[in-house]
Coordinates of C-alpha atoms in Angstrom, one line a residue:
X70 CA 19.6 120.0 73.8
X71 CA 17.7 118.3 70.9
X72 CA 14.1 119.0 71.8
X73 CA 12.1 120.8 74.4
X74 CA 8.3 120.9 74.8
X75 CA 6.2 122.7 77.4
X76 CA 3.3 120.8 78.9
X77 CA 1.6 122.9 81.5
X78 CA 4.0 123.3 84.4
X79 CA 6.5 120.7 82.9
X80 CA 9.2 121.0 80.3
X81 CA 10.1 117.7 78.6
X82 CA 12.8 117.0 76.1
X83 CA 15.9 115.2 74.9
X84 CA 19.5 116.3 75.3
X85 CA 22.9 115.1 74.2
X86 CA 25.5 114.6 76.8
X87 CA 29.0 113.1 76.2
X88 CA 28.4 109.5 75.2
X89 CA 24.6 109.5 75.9
X90 CA 21.2 110.7 74.9
X91 CA 19.0 111.6 77.9
X92 CA 15.3 112.4 78.4
X93 CA 14.5 115.1 80.9
X94 CA 11.4 116.3 82.7
X95 CA 11.5 119.6 84.7
X96 CA 8.6 120.3 86.9
X97 CA 8.2 124.0 87.9
X98 CA 5.8 123.4 90.8
X99 CA 7.8 120.6 92.4
X100 CA 11.2 122.2 91.6
X101 CA 12.4 118.8 90.4
X102 CA 14.5 117.7 87.4
X103 CA 14.2 114.0 86.4
X104 CA 16.8 112.6 84.0
X105 CA 16.8 109.1 82.3
X106 CA 19.3 107.6 79.9
X107 CA 17.8 106.5 76.6
X108 CA 21.0 105.6 74.8
X109 CA 24.5 105.1 76.3
X110 CA 27.6 104.6 74.2
X111 CA 30.3 102.4 75.8
X112 CA 33.6 101.0 74.7
X113 CA 33.8 97.4 73.6
X114 CA 35.0 95.1 76.5
X115 CA 35.7 92.1 74.3
X116 CA 38.5 91.6 71.8
X117 CA 37.6 90.6 68.2
X118 CA 37.8 86.9 67.4
X119 CA 40.0 87.3 64.4

């Protein structure tokens, strides 16, 4: 986990997962966790020209 902030009944933050940075929002009242990719690292699918 990189950051976590409490906003009323929500906890929001950023986390590192293998190969990606994700944003999360956890709502205590709704018992829900939302996750969204902010950055995803992938392998190159093309060969270099040289």
